[in-house]
Amino acid sequence: MPLEATMMIIDSSEYMRNGDYQPTRFDAQMDAVSTVFQTKTDANPENTVGVMTMAGKGPEVLVTHSKELGQVLKGVHAIARSIGGLPDLSTALTIAQLALKHRENKNLRQRILVFLASPLDGAAADPAHMNQLARKLKKNNVAVDFVLFGDALGEEEGGAERVLRTFVETVSSSDNSHLVTISPGAHLLSDVLISSSVLADDRGIPPEAMGTGADAGPSGAASNDFEFGVDPTLDPELAMALRMSMEEERARQAAEDQARSGGAGGATAPSQPVAPPAPTAADPDEEELLKRAIAISQGQEGDVDMGGGGDGEEEDEEAAIARAIEMSMQQGGQEEK
């Protein structure tokens, strides 16, 4: 599991009062902040998470490098009553990088996670300035993730999504930075986020298995498609039971296919002709017995004719057959004796 220090930059601008995300953008963001904190600290007990804002009178650090969820929630609730102004993303990123630089455990890798639901304003709207900032963060080994929703969505020229996609491509090193877009819908912001590539490493899942790339995230409810429709983080026992049931079903189908292919192979194998049993001398069939009788009778008739003294009259065919049968039956009786 990753060993990281994460600084979350939350959007506290006037745009967060909108209710297109349930119950409001700001409340949905608070729920997502809690989910991110829990996932990060569960991944490794050494991980720390900080929180800061980027709107109002200016960017402000609320919590630095904490392992206590209560401190993070306390800081977020403190600015819930002071929502307003426009975000200053460029300054917030610089302050977050400085806060991470002074982390206590230098072995922790540095990561900034930005929630943005507002249009870019000021220096952050300048692609050249953002590109320069991205190179600086990459030089200092800082990974940056963006979670875009609300008014930050849109690929129009100069829009936040287009500018920040380029930012992620520049700052990313070995695919360690991600951008996720979440459209309005019945889904929760936290549910979509936990199934995205932003938290894939913390959950021990390769980013490609989440259906998202390093610089592009899911869009809308499509990102909420868990395996079997069950979030394994919310109900791991049900998810495991469904997975085992699916594996057993696949094994059963594979066995049936193998048996079917084996039976088909046996059916197509050429059958060997079975030779009829050879007749024995003690029990010849009727046709063979008749042939032997005729042959014997013909031989004896020749002897009689050649011996002379016959009346010269030829027996008709029917009488010859009858005589042959009688003689063959007598011979058969002698053989049995």
CSV table of N, CA and C in Angstrom, one decimal, residues 74-196:
chain,number,residue,atom,x,y,z
A,74,LYS,N,-13.6,18.7,11.8
A,74,LYS,CA,-13.8,20.0,12.5
A,74,LYS,C,-13.3,21.2,11.7
A,75,GLY,N,-12.2,21.0,10.9
A,75,GLY,CA,-11.7,22.1,10.1
A,75,GLY,C,-12.7,22.4,8.9
A,76,VAL,N,-13.2,21.3,8.3
A,76,VAL,CA,-14.2,21.5,7.2
A,76,VAL,C,-15.4,22.2,7.7
A,77,HIS,N,-16.0,21.8,8.8
A,77,HIS,CA,-17.2,22.4,9.3
A,77,HIS,C,-17.0,23.8,9.7
A,78,ALA,N,-15.8,24.2,10.1
A,78,ALA,CA,-15.5,25.6,10.5
A,78,ALA,C,-15.7,26.6,9.3
A,79,ILE,N,-15.4,26.1,8.1
A,79,ILE,CA,-15.6,27.0,7.0
A,79,ILE,C,-16.9,26.8,6.2
A,80,ALA,N,-17.8,26.0,6.7
A,80,ALA,CA,-19.1,25.7,6.1
A,80,ALA,C,-19.9,27.0,6.1
A,81,ARG,N,-19.8,27.8,7.2
A,81,ARG,CA,-20.6,29.0,7.3
A,81,ARG,C,-20.0,30.2,6.6
A,82,SER,N,-18.8,30.0,6.0
A,82,SER,CA,-18.1,31.2,5.3
A,82,SER,C,-17.9,30.9,3.9
A,83,ILE,N,-18.8,30.2,3.2
A,83,ILE,CA,-18.6,29.9,1.8
A,83,ILE,C,-18.8,31.2,1.0
A,84,GLY,N,-18.0,31.4,0.0
A,84,GLY,CA,-18.1,32.5,-0.8
A,84,GLY,C,-16.8,32.8,-1.6
A,85,GLY,N,-16.9,33.8,-2.5
A,85,GLY,CA,-15.7,34.2,-3.2
A,85,GLY,C,-15.4,33.3,-4.4
A,86,LEU,N,-14.3,33.5,-5.0
A,86,LEU,CA,-13.8,32.7,-6.2
A,86,LEU,C,-12.6,31.9,-5.8
A,87,PRO,N,-12.3,30.8,-6.4
A,87,PRO,CA,-11.2,29.9,-6.1
A,87,PRO,C,-9.9,30.5,-6.6
A,88,ASP,N,-8.8,30.4,-5.9
A,88,ASP,CA,-7.5,30.7,-6.4
A,88,ASP,C,-6.6,29.4,-6.4
A,89,LEU,N,-6.8,28.7,-7.5
A,89,LEU,CA,-6.2,27.4,-7.6
A,89,LEU,C,-4.7,27.4,-7.6
A,90,SER,N,-4.2,28.3,-8.4
A,90,SER,CA,-2.7,28.4,-8.5
A,90,SER,C,-2.0,28.7,-7.2
A,91,THR,N,-2.5,29.6,-6.4
A,91,THR,CA,-1.9,29.9,-5.1
A,91,THR,C,-2.1,28.7,-4.2
A,92,ALA,N,-3.3,28.1,-4.2
A,92,ALA,CA,-3.6,26.9,-3.3
A,92,ALA,C,-2.6,25.8,-3.6
A,93,LEU,N,-2.3,25.5,-4.9
A,93,LEU,CA,-1.4,24.4,-5.2
A,93,LEU,C,0.0,24.8,-4.7
A,94,THR,N,0.4,26.0,-4.8
A,94,THR,CA,1.8,26.4,-4.3
A,94,THR,C,1.8,26.2,-2.7
A,95,ILE,N,0.8,26.7,-2.0
A,95,ILE,CA,0.8,26.5,-0.6
A,95,ILE,C,0.7,25.1,-0.2
A,96,ALA,N,0.0,24.3,-0.9
A,96,ALA,CA,-0.1,22.8,-0.6
A,96,ALA,C,1.2,22.2,-0.7
A,97,GLN,N,2.0,22.5,-1.8
A,97,GLN,CA,3.3,22.0,-2.0
A,97,GLN,C,4.2,22.3,-0.9
A,98,LEU,N,4.2,23.6,-0.4
A,98,LEU,CA,5.0,24.0,0.7
A,98,LEU,C,4.7,23.2,2.0
A,99,ALA,N,3.4,23.0,2.2
A,99,ALA,CA,2.9,22.3,3.4
A,99,ALA,C,3.4,20.8,3.4
A,100,LEU,N,3.4,20.2,2.2
A,100,LEU,CA,3.9,18.9,2.1
A,100,LEU,C,5.4,18.8,2.2
A,101,LYS,N,6.1,19.8,1.8
A,101,LYS,CA,7.5,19.9,1.9
A,101,LYS,C,8.0,19.8,3.4
A,102,HIS,N,7.2,20.4,4.3
A,102,HIS,CA,7.5,20.4,5.7
A,102,HIS,C,6.9,19.3,6.5
A,103,ARG,N,6.5,18.2,5.8
A,103,ARG,CA,5.9,17.0,6.5
A,103,ARG,C,7.0,16.4,7.5
A,104,GLU,N,6.5,15.8,8.6
A,104,GLU,CA,7.4,15.3,9.6
A,104,GLU,C,8.1,14.1,9.1
A,105,ASN,N,7.4,13.1,8.4
A,105,ASN,CA,8.0,11.9,7.9
A,105,ASN,C,8.4,12.1,6.5
A,106,LYS,N,9.7,12.3,6.2
A,106,LYS,CA,10.2,12.5,4.9
A,106,LYS,C,10.0,11.3,4.0
A,107,ASN,N,9.8,10.1,4.5
A,107,ASN,CA,9.6,8.9,3.7
A,107,ASN,C,8.2,8.9,3.0
A,108,LEU,N,7.3,9.7,3.5
A,108,LEU,CA,6.0,9.8,2.8
A,108,LEU,C,6.1,10.5,1.5
A,109,ARG,N,5.5,9.8,0.5
A,109,ARG,CA,5.4,10.5,-0.8
A,109,ARG,C,4.4,11.6,-0.8
A,110,GLN,N,4.5,12.6,-1.6
A,110,GLN,CA,3.7,13.8,-1.6
A,110,GLN,C,2.6,13.7,-2.6
A,111,ARG,N,1.4,14.1,-2.2
A,111,ARG,CA,0.2,14.1,-3.1
A,111,ARG,C,-0.7,15.2,-2.8
A,112,ILE,N,-1.3,15.8,-3.8
A,112,ILE,CA,-2.3,16.9,-3.6
A,112,ILE,C,-3.5,16.4,-4.3
A,113,LEU,N,-4.7,16.5,-3.6
A,113,LEU,CA,-6.0,16.1,-4.2
A,113,LEU,C,-6.8,17.3,-4.2
A,114,VAL,N,-7.3,17.8,-5.3
A,114,VAL,CA,-8.1,19.0,-5.5
A,114,VAL,C,-9.5,18.7,-5.9
A,115,PHE,N,-10.4,19.2,-5.1
A,115,PHE,CA,-11.9,19.2,-5.4
A,115,PHE,C,-12.2,20.6,-6.1
A,116,LEU,N,-12.8,20.5,-7.3
A,116,LEU,CA,-13.1,21.8,-8.0
A,116,LEU,C,-14.4,21.7,-8.6
A,117,ALA,N,-15.3,22.6,-8.2
A,117,ALA,CA,-16.7,22.7,-8.8
A,117,ALA,C,-16.9,24.1,-9.4
A,118,SER,N,-15.9,24.9,-9.6
A,118,SER,CA,-16.0,26.3,-10.0
A,118,SER,C,-15.2,26.5,-11.3
A,119,PRO,N,-15.5,27.5,-12.1
A,119,PRO,CA,-14.7,27.8,-13.2
A,119,PRO,C,-13.3,28.3,-12.8
A,120,LEU,N,-12.3,28.1,-13.6
A,120,LEU,CA,-11.0,28.6,-13.3
A,120,LEU,C,-11.0,30.1,-13.3
A,121,ASP,N,-10.2,30.7,-12.4
A,121,ASP,CA,-10.2,32.2,-12.3
A,121,ASP,C,-8.8,32.7,-12.1
A,122,GLY,N,-8.4,33.8,-12.6
A,122,GLY,CA,-7.1,34.4,-12.4
A,122,GLY,C,-6.0,33.6,-13.1
A,123,ALA,N,-4.9,33.4,-12.5
A,123,ALA,CA,-3.7,32.8,-13.1
A,123,ALA,C,-4.0,31.3,-13.4
A,124,ALA,N,-4.9,30.7,-12.7
A,124,ALA,CA,-5.3,29.3,-13.0
A,124,ALA,C,-5.9,29.1,-14.4
A,125,ALA,N,-6.5,30.2,-14.9
A,125,ALA,CA,-7.1,30.1,-16.3
A,125,ALA,C,-6.1,30.2,-17.4
A,126,ASP,N,-4.8,30.5,-17.1
A,126,ASP,CA,-3.8,30.7,-18.1
A,126,ASP,C,-3.1,29.3,-18.3
A,127,PRO,N,-3.3,28.7,-19.4
A,127,PRO,CA,-2.6,27.4,-19.7
A,127,PRO,C,-1.1,27.4,-19.5
A,128,ALA,N,-0.5,28.5,-20.0
A,128,ALA,CA,1.0,28.6,-19.9
A,128,ALA,C,1.5,28.6,-18.4
A,129,HIS,N,0.8,29.4,-17.6
A,129,HIS,CA,1.1,29.5,-16.2
A,129,HIS,C,0.9,28.1,-15.5
A,130,MET,N,-0.2,27.5,-15.8
A,130,MET,CA,-0.5,26.2,-15.2
A,130,MET,C,0.5,25.1,-15.6
A,131,ASN,N,1.0,25.2,-16.9
A,131,ASN,CA,2.0,24.3,-17.4
A,131,ASN,C,3.3,24.4,-16.7
A,132,GLN,N,3.7,25.7,-16.4
A,132,GLN,CA,4.9,25.9,-15.7
A,132,GLN,C,4.8,25.4,-14.2
A,133,LEU,N,3.6,25.6,-13.6
A,133,LEU,CA,3.4,25.1,-12.2
A,133,LEU,C,3.5,23.6,-12.2
A,134,ALA,N,2.9,23.0,-13.2
A,134,ALA,CA,2.9,21.5,-13.3
A,134,ALA,C,4.3,21.0,-13.3
A,135,ARG,N,5.2,21.6,-14.1
A,135,ARG,CA,6.6,21.2,-14.2
A,135,ARG,C,7.3,21.3,-12.9
A,136,LYS,N,7.0,22.4,-12.2
A,136,LYS,CA,7.6,22.7,-10.9
A,136,LYS,C,7.2,21.6,-9.9
A,137,LEU,N,5.9,21.2,-9.9
A,137,LEU,CA,5.5,20.2,-8.9
A,137,LEU,C,6.1,18.8,-9.3
A,138,LYS,N,6.2,18.6,-10.6
A,138,LYS,CA,6.8,17.3,-11.0
A,138,LYS,C,8.2,17.2,-10.6
A,139,LYS,N,8.9,18.3,-10.6
A,139,LYS,CA,10.3,18.4,-10.2
A,139,LYS,C,10.5,18.1,-8.8
A,140,ASN,N,9.5,18.5,-8.0
A,140,ASN,CA,9.5,18.3,-6.5
A,140,ASN,C,8.9,17.0,-6.1
A,141,ASN,N,8.6,16.1,-7.1
A,141,ASN,CA,8.0,14.8,-6.9
A,141,ASN,C,6.6,14.8,-6.2
A,142,VAL,N,5.8,15.8,-6.6
A,142,VAL,CA,4.5,15.9,-6.1
A,142,VAL,C,3.4,15.4,-7.1
A,143,ALA,N,2.7,14.4,-6.7
A,143,ALA,CA,1.6,13.9,-7.6
A,143,ALA,C,0.3,14.8,-7.3
A,144,VAL,N,-0.5,15.0,-8.4
A,144,VAL,CA,-1.7,15.8,-8.2
A,144,VAL,C,-2.9,15.1,-8.8
A,145,ASP,N,-3.9,15.0,-8.1
A,145,ASP,CA,-5.2,14.4,-8.5
A,145,ASP,C,-6.3,15.5,-8.5
A,146,PHE,N,-7.1,15.5,-9.5
A,146,PHE,CA,-8.2,16.5,-9.6
A,146,PHE,C,-9.6,15.7,-9.7
A,147,VAL,N,-10.5,16.2,-8.9
A,147,VAL,CA,-11.9,15.7,-8.9
A,147,VAL,C,-12.7,16.9,-9.4
A,148,LEU,N,-13.2,16.8,-10.6
A,148,LEU,CA,-14.0,17.9,-11.2
A,148,LEU,C,-15.5,17.6,-11.2
A,149,PHE,N,-16.3,18.5,-10.8
A,149,PHE,CA,-17.7,18.4,-10.8
A,149,PHE,C,-18.3,19.7,-10.9
A,150,GLY,N,-19.6,19.8,-11.1
A,150,GLY,CA,-20.3,21.1,-11.2
A,150,GLY,C,-19.9,21.9,-12.4
A,151,ASP,N,-19.6,23.2,-12.1
A,151,ASP,CA,-19.2,24.2,-13.2
A,151,ASP,C,-17.8,23.9,-13.7
A,152,ALA,N,-17.0,23.0,-13.1
A,152,ALA,CA,-15.7,22.8,-13.6
A,152,ALA,C,-15.7,21.8,-14.8
A,153,LEU,N,-16.8,21.2,-15.1
A,153,LEU,CA,-16.9,20.3,-16.2
A,153,LEU,C,-17.0,21.0,-17.5
A,154,GLY,N,-16.7,20.3,-18.6
A,154,GLY,CA,-16.8,20.9,-19.9
A,154,GLY,C,-15.5,21.0,-20.6
A,155,GLU,N,-15.5,20.6,-21.9
A,155,GLU,CA,-14.2,20.6,-22.7
A,155,GLU,C,-14.1,21.8,-23.6
A,156,GLU,N,-14.9,22.9,-23.3
A,156,GLU,CA,-14.8,24.0,-24.2
A,156,GLU,C,-13.4,24.7,-24.1
A,157,GLU,N,-13.1,25.5,-25.1
A,157,GLU,CA,-11.8,26.1,-25.1
A,157,GLU,C,-11.6,27.0,-23.9
A,158,GLY,N,-10.5,26.8,-23.2
A,158,GLY,CA,-10.2,27.6,-22.0
A,158,GLY,C,-11.0,27.1,-20.7
A,159,GLY,N,-11.8,26.0,-20.9
A,159,GLY,CA,-12.5,25.5,-19.7
A,159,GLY,C,-11.6,24.8,-18.7
A,160,ALA,N,-12.1,24.6,-17.5
A,160,ALA,CA,-11.3,24.0,-16.5
A,160,ALA,C,-10.8,22.6,-16.8
A,161,GLU,N,-11.8,21.8,-17.4
A,161,GLU,CA,-11.4,20.4,-17.6
A,161,GLU,C,-10.3,20.3,-18.7
A,162,ARG,N,-10.4,21.1,-19.7
A,162,ARG,CA,-9.3,21.0,-20.8
A,162,ARG,C,-8.0,21.5,-20.2
A,163,VAL,N,-8.0,22.6,-19.5
A,163,VAL,CA,-6.7,23.1,-18.9
A,163,VAL,C,-6.1,22.1,-17.9
A,164,LEU,N,-6.9,21.5,-17.1
A,164,LEU,CA,-6.4,20.6,-16.0
A,164,LEU,C,-6.0,19.2,-16.6
A,165,ARG,N,-6.6,18.8,-17.7
A,165,ARG,CA,-6.2,17.6,-18.3
A,165,ARG,C,-4.7,17.8,-18.8
A,166,THR,N,-4.5,18.9,-19.4
A,166,THR,CA,-3.1,19.2,-19.8
A,166,THR,C,-2.2,19.2,-18.6
A,167,PHE,N,-2.6,19.8,-17.5
A,167,PHE,CA,-1.9,19.9,-16.3
A,167,PHE,C,-1.5,18.6,-15.8
A,168,VAL,N,-2.5,17.6,-15.8
A,168,VAL,CA,-2.2,16.3,-15.2
A,168,VAL,C,-1.2,15.5,-16.1
A,169,GLU,N,-1.3,15.7,-17.4
A,169,GLU,CA,-0.4,15.1,-18.4
A,169,GLU,C,1.0,15.5,-18.1
A,170,THR,N,1.2,16.8,-17.8
A,170,THR,CA,2.5,17.4,-17.5
A,170,THR,C,3.1,17.0,-16.2
A,171,VAL,N,2.3,17.0,-15.1
A,171,VAL,CA,2.8,16.7,-13.8
A,171,VAL,C,2.9,15.2,-13.5
A,172,SER,N,2.2,14.4,-14.3
A,172,SER,CA,2.2,12.9,-14.0
A,172,SER,C,3.6,12.3,-14.3
A,173,SER,N,4.0,11.5,-13.4
A,173,SER,CA,5.2,10.7,-13.5
A,173,SER,C,4.9,9.2,-13.2
A,174,SER,N,5.1,8.4,-14.2
A,174,SER,CA,4.8,7.0,-14.1
A,174,SER,C,3.3,6.8,-13.7
A,175,ASP,N,2.5,7.6,-14.3
A,175,ASP,CA,1.0,7.6,-14.2
A,175,ASP,C,0.6,7.7,-12.7
A,176,ASN,N,1.2,8.6,-12.0
A,176,ASN,CA,0.8,8.8,-10.6
A,176,ASN,C,-0.2,9.9,-10.3
A,177,SER,N,-0.6,10.5,-11.4
A,177,SER,CA,-1.6,11.6,-11.2
A,177,SER,C,-2.9,11.3,-12.1
A,178,HIS,N,-4.0,11.7,-11.6
A,178,HIS,CA,-5.3,11.4,-12.3
A,178,HIS,C,-6.2,12.5,-12.3
A,179,LEU,N,-7.2,12.5,-13.2
A,179,LEU,CA,-8.3,13.4,-13.3
A,179,LEU,C,-9.6,12.7,-13.4
A,180,VAL,N,-10.5,13.0,-12.5
A,180,VAL,CA,-11.8,12.3,-12.5
A,180,VAL,C,-12.9,13.4,-12.7
A,181,THR,N,-13.8,13.1,-13.5
A,181,THR,CA,-15.0,14.0,-13.7
A,181,THR,C,-16.2,13.3,-13.3
A,182,ILE,N,-17.1,14.0,-12.6
A,182,ILE,CA,-18.3,13.4,-12.0
A,182,ILE,C,-19.5,14.3,-12.4
A,183,SER,N,-20.4,13.8,-13.2
A,183,SER,CA,-21.5,14.6,-13.6
A,183,SER,C,-22.6,14.5,-12.6
A,184,PRO,N,-23.6,15.4,-12.5
A,184,PRO,CA,-24.7,15.4,-11.6
A,184,PRO,C,-25.5,14.1,-11.8
A,185,GLY,N,-26.2,13.6,-10.7
A,185,GLY,CA,-27.0,12.4,-10.8
A,185,GLY,C,-27.5,12.0,-9.5
A,186,ALA,N,-28.1,10.8,-9.4
A,186,ALA,CA,-28.6,10.3,-8.2
A,186,ALA,C,-27.5,9.7,-7.3
A,187,HIS,N,-26.4,9.5,-7.9
A,187,HIS,CA,-25.2,8.9,-7.2
A,187,HIS,C,-24.6,9.9,-6.2
A,188,LEU,N,-23.9,9.3,-5.3
A,188,LEU,CA,-23.2,10.2,-4.3
A,188,LEU,C,-21.8,10.4,-4.8
A,189,LEU,N,-21.3,11.6,-4.5
A,189,LEU,CA,-19.9,12.0,-5.0
A,189,LEU,C,-18.9,11.0,-4.4
A,190,SER,N,-19.1,10.6,-3.1
A,190,SER,CA,-18.1,9.7,-2.5
A,190,SER,C,-18.1,8.4,-3.1
A,191,ASP,N,-19.3,7.9,-3.5
A,191,ASP,CA,-19.4,6.5,-4.1
A,191,ASP,C,-18.7,6.5,-5.4
A,192,VAL,N,-18.8,7.5,-6.2
A,192,VAL,CA,-18.2,7.5,-7.5
A,192,VAL,C,-16.7,7.7,-7.4
A,193,LEU,N,-16.3,8.5,-6.4
A,193,LEU,CA,-14.8,8.7,-6.2
A,193,LEU,C,-14.1,7.5,-5.7
A,194,ILE,N,-14.7,6.7,-4.8
A,194,ILE,CA,-14.0,5.5,-4.3
A,194,ILE,C,-13.9,4.4,-5.3
A,195,SER,N,-14.7,4.5,-6.4
A,195,SER,CA,-14.6,3.5,-7.5
A,195,SER,C,-13.8,4.0,-8.6
A,196,SER,N,-13.1,5.1,-8.4
A,196,SER,CA,-12.3,5.7,-9.5
A,196,SER,C,-10.8,5.4,-9.3
